[in-house]
PDB file of C-alpha atoms in Angstrom:
ATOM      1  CA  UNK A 226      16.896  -0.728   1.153  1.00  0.00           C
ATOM      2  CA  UNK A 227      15.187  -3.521  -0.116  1.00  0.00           C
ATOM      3  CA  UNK A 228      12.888  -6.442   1.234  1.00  0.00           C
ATOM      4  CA  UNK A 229      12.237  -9.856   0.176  1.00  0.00           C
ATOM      5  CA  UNK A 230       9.679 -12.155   0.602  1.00  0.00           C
ATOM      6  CA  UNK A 231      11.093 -15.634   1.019  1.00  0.00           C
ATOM      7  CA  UNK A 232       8.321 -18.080   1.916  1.00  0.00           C
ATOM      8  CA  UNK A 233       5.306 -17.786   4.956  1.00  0.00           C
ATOM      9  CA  UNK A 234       7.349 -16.452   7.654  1.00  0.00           C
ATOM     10  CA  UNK A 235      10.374 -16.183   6.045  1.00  0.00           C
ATOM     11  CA  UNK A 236      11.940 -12.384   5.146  1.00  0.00           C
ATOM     12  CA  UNK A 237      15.299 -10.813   3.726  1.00  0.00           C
ATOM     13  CA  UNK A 238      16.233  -7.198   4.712  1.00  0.00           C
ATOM     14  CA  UNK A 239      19.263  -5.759   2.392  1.00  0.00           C
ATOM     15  CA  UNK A 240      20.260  -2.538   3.393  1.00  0.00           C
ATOM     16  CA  UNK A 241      23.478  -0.409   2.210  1.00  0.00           C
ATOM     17  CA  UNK A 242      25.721  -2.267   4.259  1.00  0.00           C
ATOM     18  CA  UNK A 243      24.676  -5.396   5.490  1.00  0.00           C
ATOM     19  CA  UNK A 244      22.050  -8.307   5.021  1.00  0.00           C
ATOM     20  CA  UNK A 245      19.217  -9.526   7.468  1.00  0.00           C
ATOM     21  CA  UNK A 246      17.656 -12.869   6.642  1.00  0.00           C
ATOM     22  CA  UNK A 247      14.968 -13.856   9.299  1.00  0.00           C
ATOM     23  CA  UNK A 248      13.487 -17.568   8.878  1.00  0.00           C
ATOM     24  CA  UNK A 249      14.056 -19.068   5.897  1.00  0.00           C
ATOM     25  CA  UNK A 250      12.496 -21.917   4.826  1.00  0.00           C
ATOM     26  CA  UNK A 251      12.048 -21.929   1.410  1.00  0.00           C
ATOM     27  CA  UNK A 252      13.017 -19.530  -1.536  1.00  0.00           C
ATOM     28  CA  UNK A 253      11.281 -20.048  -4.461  1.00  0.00           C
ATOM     29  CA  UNK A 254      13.244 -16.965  -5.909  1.00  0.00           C
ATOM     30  CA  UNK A 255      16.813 -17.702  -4.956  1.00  0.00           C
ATOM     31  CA  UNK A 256      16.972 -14.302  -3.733  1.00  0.00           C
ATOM     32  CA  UNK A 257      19.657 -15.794  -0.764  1.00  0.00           C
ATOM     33  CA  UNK A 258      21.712 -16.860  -3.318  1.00  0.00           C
ATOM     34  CA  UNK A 259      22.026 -13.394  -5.354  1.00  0.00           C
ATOM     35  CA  UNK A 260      22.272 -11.344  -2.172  1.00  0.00           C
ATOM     36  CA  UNK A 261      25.380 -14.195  -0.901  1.00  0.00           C
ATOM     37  CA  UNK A 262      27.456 -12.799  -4.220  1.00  0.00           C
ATOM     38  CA  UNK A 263      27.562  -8.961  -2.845  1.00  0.00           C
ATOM     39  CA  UNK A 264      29.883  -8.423  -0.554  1.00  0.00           C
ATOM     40  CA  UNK A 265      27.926  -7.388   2.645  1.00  0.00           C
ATOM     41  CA  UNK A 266      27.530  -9.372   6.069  1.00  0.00           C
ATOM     42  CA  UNK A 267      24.758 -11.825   6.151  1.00  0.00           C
ATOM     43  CA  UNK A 268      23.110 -12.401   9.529  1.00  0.00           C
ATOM     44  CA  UNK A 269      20.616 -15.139   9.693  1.00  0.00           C
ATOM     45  CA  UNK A 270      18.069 -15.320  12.524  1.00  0.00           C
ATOM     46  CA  UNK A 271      15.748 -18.348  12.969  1.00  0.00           C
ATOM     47  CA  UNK A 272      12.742 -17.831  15.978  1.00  0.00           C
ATOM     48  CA  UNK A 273      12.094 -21.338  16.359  1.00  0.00           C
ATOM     49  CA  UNK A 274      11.946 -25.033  15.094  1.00  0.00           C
ATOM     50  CA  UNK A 275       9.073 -25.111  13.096  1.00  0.00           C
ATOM     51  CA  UNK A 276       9.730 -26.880   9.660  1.00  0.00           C
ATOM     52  CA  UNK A 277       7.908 -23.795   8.096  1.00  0.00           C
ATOM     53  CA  UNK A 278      10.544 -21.406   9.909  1.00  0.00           C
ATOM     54  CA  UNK A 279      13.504 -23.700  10.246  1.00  0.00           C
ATOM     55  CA  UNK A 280      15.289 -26.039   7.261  1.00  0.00           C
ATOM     56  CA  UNK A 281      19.049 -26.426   8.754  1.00  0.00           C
ATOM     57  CA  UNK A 282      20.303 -26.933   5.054  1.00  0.00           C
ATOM     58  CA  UNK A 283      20.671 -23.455   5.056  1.00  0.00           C
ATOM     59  CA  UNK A 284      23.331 -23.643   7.685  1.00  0.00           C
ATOM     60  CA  UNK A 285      25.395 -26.026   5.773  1.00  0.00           C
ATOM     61  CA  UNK A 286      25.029 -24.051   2.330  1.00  0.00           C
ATOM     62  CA  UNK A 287      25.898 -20.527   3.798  1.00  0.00           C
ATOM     63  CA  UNK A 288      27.995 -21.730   6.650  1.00  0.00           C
ATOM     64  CA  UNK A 289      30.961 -20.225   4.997  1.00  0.00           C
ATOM     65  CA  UNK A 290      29.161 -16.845   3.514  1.00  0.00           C
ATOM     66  CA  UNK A 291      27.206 -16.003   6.552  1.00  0.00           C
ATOM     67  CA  UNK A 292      29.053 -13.160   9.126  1.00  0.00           C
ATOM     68  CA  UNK A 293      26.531 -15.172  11.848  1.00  0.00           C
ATOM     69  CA  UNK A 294      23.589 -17.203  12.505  1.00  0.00           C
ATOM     70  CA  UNK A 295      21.143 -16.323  15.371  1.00  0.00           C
ATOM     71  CA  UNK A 296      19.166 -19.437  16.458  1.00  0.00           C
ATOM     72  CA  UNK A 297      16.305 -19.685  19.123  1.00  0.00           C
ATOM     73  CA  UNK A 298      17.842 -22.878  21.480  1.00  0.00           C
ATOM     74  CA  UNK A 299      15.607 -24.969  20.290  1.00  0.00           C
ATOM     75  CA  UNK A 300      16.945 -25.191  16.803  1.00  0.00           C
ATOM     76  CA  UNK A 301      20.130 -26.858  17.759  1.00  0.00           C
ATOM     77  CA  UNK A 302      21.605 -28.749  14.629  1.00  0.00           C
ATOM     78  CA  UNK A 303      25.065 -29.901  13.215  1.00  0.00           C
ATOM     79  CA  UNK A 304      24.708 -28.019  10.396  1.00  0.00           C
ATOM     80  CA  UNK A 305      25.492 -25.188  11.419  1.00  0.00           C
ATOM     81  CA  UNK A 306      28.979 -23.821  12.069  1.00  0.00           C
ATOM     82  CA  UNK A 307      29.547 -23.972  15.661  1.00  0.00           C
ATOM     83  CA  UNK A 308      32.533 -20.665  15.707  1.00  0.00           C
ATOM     84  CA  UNK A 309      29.868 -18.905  14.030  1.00  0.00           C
ATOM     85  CA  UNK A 310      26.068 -19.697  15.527  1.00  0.00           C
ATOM     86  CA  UNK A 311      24.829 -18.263  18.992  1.00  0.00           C
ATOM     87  CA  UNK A 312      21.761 -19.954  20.613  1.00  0.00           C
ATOM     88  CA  UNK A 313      19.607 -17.326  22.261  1.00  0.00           C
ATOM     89  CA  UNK A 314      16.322 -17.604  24.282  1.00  0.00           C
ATOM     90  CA  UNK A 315      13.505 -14.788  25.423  1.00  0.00           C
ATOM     91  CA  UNK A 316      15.047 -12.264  27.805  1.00  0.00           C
ATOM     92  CA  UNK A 317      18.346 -12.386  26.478  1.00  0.00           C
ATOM     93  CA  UNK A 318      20.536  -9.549  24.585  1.00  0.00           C
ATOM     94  CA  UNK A 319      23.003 -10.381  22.410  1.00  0.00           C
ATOM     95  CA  UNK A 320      25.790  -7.143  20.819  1.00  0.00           C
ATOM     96  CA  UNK A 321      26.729  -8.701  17.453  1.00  0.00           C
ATOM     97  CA  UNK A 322      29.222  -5.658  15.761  1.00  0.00           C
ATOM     98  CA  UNK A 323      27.469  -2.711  16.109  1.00  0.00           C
ATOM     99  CA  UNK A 324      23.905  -4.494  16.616  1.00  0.00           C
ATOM    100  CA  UNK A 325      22.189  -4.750  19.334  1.00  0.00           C
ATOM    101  CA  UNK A 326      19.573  -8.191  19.628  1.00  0.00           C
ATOM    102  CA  UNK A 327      16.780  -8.368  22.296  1.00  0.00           C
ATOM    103  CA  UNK A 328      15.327 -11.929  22.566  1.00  0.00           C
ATOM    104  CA  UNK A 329      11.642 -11.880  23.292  1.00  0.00           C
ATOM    105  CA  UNK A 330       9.186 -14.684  23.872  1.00  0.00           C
ATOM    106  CA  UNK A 331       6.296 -16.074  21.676  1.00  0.00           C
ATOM    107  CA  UNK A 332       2.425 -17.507  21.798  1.00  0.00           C
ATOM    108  CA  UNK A 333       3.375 -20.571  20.489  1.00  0.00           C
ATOM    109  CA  UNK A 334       6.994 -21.282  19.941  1.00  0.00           C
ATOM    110  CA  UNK A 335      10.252 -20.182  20.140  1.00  0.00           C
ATOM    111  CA  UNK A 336      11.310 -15.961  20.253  1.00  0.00           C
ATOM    112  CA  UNK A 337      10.887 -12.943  18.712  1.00  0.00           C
ATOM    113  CA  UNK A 338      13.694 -10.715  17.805  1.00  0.00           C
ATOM    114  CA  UNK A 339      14.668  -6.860  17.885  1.00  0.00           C
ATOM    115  CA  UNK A 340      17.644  -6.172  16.599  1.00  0.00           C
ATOM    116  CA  UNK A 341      18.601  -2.227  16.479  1.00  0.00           C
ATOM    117  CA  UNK A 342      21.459  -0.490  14.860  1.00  0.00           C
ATOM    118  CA  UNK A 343      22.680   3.172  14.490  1.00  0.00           C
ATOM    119  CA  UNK A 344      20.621   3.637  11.271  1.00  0.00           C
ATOM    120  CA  UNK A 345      17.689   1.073  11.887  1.00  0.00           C
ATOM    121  CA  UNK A 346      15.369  -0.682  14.051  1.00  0.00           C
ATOM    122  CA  UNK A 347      13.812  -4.364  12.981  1.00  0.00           C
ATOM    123  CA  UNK A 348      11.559  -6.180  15.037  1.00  0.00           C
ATOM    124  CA  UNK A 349      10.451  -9.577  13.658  1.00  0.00           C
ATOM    125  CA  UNK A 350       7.491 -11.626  15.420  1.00  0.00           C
ATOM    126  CA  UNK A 351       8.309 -15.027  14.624  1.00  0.00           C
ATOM    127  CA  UNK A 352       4.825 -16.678  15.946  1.00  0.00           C
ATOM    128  CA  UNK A 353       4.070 -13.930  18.459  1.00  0.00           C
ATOM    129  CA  UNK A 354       0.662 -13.267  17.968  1.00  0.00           C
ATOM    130  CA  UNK A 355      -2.541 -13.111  19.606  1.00  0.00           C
ATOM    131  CA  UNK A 356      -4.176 -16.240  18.195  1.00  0.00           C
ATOM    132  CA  UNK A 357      -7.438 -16.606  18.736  1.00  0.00           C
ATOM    133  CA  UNK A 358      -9.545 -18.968  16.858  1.00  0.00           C
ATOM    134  CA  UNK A 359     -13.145 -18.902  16.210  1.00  0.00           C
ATOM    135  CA  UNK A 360     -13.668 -23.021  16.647  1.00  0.00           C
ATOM    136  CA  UNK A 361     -11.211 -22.605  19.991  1.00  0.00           C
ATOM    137  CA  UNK A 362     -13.016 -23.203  23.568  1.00  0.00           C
ATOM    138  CA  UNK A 363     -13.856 -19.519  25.360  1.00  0.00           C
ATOM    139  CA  UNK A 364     -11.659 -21.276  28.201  1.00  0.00           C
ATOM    140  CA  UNK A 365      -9.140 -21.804  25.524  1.00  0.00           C
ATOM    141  CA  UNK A 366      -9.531 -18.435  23.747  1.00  0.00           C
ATOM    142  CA  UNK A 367      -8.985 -17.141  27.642  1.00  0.00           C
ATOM    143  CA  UNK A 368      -5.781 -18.279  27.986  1.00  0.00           C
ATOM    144  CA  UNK A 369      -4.714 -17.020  24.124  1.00  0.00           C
ATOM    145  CA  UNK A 370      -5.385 -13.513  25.199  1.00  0.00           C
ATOM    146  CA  UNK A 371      -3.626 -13.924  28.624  1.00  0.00           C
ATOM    147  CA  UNK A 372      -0.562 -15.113  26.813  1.00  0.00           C
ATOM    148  CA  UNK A 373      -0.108 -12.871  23.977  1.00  0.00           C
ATOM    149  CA  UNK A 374      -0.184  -9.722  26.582  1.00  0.00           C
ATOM    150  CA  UNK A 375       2.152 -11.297  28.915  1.00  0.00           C
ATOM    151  CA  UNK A 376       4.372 -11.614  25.965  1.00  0.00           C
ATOM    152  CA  UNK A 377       3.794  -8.197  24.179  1.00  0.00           C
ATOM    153  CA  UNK A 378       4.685  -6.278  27.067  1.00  0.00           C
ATOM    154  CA  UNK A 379       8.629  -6.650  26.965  1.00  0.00           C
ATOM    155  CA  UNK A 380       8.715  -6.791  23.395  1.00  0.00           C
ATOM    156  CA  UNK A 381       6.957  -3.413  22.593  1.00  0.00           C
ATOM    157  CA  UNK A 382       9.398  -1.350  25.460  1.00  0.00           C
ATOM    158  CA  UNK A 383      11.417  -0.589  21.624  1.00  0.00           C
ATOM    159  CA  UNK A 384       9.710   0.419  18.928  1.00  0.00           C
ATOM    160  CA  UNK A 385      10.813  -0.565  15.613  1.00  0.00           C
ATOM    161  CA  UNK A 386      11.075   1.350  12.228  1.00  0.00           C
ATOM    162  CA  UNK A 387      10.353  -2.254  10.445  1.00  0.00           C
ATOM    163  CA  UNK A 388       8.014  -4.432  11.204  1.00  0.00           C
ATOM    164  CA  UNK A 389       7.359  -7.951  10.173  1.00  0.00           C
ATOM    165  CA  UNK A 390       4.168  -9.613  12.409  1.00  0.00           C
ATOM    166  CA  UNK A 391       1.920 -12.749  11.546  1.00  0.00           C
ATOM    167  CA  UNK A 392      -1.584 -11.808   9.908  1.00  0.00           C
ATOM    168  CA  UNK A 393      -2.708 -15.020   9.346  1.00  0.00           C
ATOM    169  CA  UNK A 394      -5.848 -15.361   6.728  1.00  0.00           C
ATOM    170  CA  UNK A 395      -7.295 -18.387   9.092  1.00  0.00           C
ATOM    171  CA  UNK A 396      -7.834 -16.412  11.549  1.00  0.00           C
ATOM    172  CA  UNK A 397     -10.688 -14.205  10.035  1.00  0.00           C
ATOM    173  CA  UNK A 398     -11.962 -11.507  11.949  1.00  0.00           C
ATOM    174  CA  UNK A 399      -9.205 -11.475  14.175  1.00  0.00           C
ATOM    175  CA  UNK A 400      -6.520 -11.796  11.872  1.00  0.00           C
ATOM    176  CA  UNK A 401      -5.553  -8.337  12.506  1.00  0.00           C
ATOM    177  CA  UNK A 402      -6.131  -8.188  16.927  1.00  0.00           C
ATOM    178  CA  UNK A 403      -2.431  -8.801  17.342  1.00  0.00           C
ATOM    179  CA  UNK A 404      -0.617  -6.631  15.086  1.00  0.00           C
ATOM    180  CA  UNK A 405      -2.997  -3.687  16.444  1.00  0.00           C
ATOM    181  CA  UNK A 406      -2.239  -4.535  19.573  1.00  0.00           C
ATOM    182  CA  UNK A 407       1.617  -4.451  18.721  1.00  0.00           C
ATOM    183  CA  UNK A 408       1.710  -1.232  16.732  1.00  0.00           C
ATOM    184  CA  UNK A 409      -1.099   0.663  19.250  1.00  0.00           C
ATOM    185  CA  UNK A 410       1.713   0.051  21.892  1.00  0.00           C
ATOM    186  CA  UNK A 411       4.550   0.895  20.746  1.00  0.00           C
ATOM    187  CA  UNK A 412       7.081   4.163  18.840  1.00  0.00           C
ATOM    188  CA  UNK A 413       4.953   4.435  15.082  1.00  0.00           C
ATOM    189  CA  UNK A 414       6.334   2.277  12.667  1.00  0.00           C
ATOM    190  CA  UNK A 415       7.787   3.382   9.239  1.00  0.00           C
ATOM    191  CA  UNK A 416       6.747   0.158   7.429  1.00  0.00           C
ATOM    192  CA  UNK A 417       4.420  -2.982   7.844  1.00  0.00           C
ATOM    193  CA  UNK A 418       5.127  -6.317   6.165  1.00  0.00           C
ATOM    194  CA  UNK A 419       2.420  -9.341   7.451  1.00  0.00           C
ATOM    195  CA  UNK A 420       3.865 -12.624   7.822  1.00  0.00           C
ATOM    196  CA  UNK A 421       2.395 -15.922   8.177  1.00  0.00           C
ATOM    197  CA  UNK A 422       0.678 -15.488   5.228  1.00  0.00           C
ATOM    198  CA  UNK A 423      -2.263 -18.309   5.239  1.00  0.00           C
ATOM    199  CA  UNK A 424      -4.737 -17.908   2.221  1.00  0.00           C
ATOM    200  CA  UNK A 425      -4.717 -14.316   0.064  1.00  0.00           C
ATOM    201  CA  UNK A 426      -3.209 -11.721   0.509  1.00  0.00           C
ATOM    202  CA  UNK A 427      -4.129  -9.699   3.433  1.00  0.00           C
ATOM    203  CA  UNK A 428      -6.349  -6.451   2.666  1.00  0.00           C
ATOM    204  CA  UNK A 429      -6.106  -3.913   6.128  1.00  0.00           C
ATOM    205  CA  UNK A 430      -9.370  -3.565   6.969  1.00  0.00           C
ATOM    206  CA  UNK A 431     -11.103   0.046   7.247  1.00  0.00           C
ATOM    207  CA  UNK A 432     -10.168   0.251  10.915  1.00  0.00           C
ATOM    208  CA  UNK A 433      -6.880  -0.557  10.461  1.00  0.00           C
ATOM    209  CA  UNK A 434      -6.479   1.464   7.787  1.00  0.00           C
ATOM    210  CA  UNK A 435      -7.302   4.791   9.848  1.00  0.00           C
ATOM    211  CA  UNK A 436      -6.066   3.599  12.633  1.00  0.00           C
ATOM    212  CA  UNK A 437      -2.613   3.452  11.585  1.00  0.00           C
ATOM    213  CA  UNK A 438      -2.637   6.036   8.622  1.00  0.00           C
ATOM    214  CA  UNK A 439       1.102   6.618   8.966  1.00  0.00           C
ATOM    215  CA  UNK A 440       2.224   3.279   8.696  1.00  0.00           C
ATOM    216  CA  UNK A 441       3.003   2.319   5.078  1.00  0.00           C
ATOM    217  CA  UNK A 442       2.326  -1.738   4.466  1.00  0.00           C
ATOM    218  CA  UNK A 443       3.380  -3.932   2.065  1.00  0.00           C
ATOM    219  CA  UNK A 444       1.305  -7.260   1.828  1.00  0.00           C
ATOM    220  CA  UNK A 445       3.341  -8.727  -1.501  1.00  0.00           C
ATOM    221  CA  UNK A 446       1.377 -10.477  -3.629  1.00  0.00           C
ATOM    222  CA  UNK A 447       3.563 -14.042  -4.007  1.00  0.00           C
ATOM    223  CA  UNK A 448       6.337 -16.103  -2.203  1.00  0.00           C
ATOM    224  CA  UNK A 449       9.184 -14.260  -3.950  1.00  0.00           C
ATOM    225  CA  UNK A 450       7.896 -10.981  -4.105  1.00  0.00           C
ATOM    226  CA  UNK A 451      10.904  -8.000  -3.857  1.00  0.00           C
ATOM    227  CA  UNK A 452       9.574  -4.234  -2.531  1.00  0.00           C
ATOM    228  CA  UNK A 453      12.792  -2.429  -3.478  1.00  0.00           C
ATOM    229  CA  UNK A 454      13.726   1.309  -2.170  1.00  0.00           C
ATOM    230  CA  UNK A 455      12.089   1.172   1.107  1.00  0.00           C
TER     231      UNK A 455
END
């Protein structure tokens, strides 16, 4: 099994049999366009219509490659092939072939997804995320915290062998409150992979380190970056 780093939020999971591509945006690597020559499914899932998590060219240029594309409603858009695209929201379940996709909400826009097969478990953030920032109002900072625990309760009732959540470098201190908060709650992870990469590379701090000591992370170093054999 092998991961990719596309760009920010954007991540490709190839396992033995199939292909998971979750917001692409950019792909400095071309990695979408090696992985479209082997012959396994690709399943693309978009969260929501943010031009860092959304470009529809990639509808039109793996309209006819792509098994199906998963998009969060707001990212309605011609150019995607309509036989072949489902629009989903938060709270809805969708069986694609032997997957299974839960539809969860988000702190700022669009869904989350989990998306469960026989062999595997995937649960990919989107913007979920406890965002709290340090020039925010308390009053606003309030609210933040209300939100994000509203919203991680559904999506943590399935745990997840892979994980991709934001760590976001802007946020300093609390760069790391939400993905503790998601991994503290739910079945221990296998792997780790921070997205939303803003700034360098994210470096667990000792807490987190400890804290989740059976968790394996990869941060990558670069848009691009490959971690292959998972």
């Amino acid at each position: 099994m092998n991961i990719y780093l596309l760009a920010h939020s954007g991540v490709a999971l190839e396992t033995d049999d199939r292909v998971l591509v979750f917001d692409p945006w950019q792909d400095p690597e071309n990695h979408l366009k090696r992985l479209a020559r082997t012959e396994k499914p690709l399943y693309f899932f978009v969260t929501h219509a943010h031009g860092d998590h959304f470009a529809p060219r990639y509808g039109k240029e793996y309209g006819e490659r792509a098994a199906r594309f998963v998009l969060e409603n707001d990212c309605r858009d011609a150019a995607y092939p309509a036989a072949k695209t489902d629009y989903v929201g938060a709270g809805d379940t969708l069986t694609l072939d032997d997957m299974t996709i839960r539809v969860y909400g988000s702190t700022d826009a669009g869904a989350s997804y989990h998306v469960s097969w026989p062999e595997l478990s995937v649960f990919h953030a989107g913007d979920l995320n406890w965002w709290h920032w340090t020039g925010d109002t308390d009053a606003a900072n309030r609210d933040m915290r209300a939100l994000f625990f509203r919203e991680l309760a559904p999506a943590v009732e399935h745990g997840a062998d892979i994980v991709f959540f934001p760590v976001d470098d802007r946020q300093g201190p609390a760069q790391e409150w939400g993905v503790i908060e998601y991994l503290q709650k739910q079945t221990p992870a296998r792997l780790l992979v921070p997205i939303h990469r803003n700034g360098a590379p994210w470096q667990p701090s000792l807490y987190f380190s400890w804290r989740f000591a059976d968790v394996a992370v990869w941060t990558g170093l670069t848009d691009g970056d490959v971690r292959k054999g998972v």
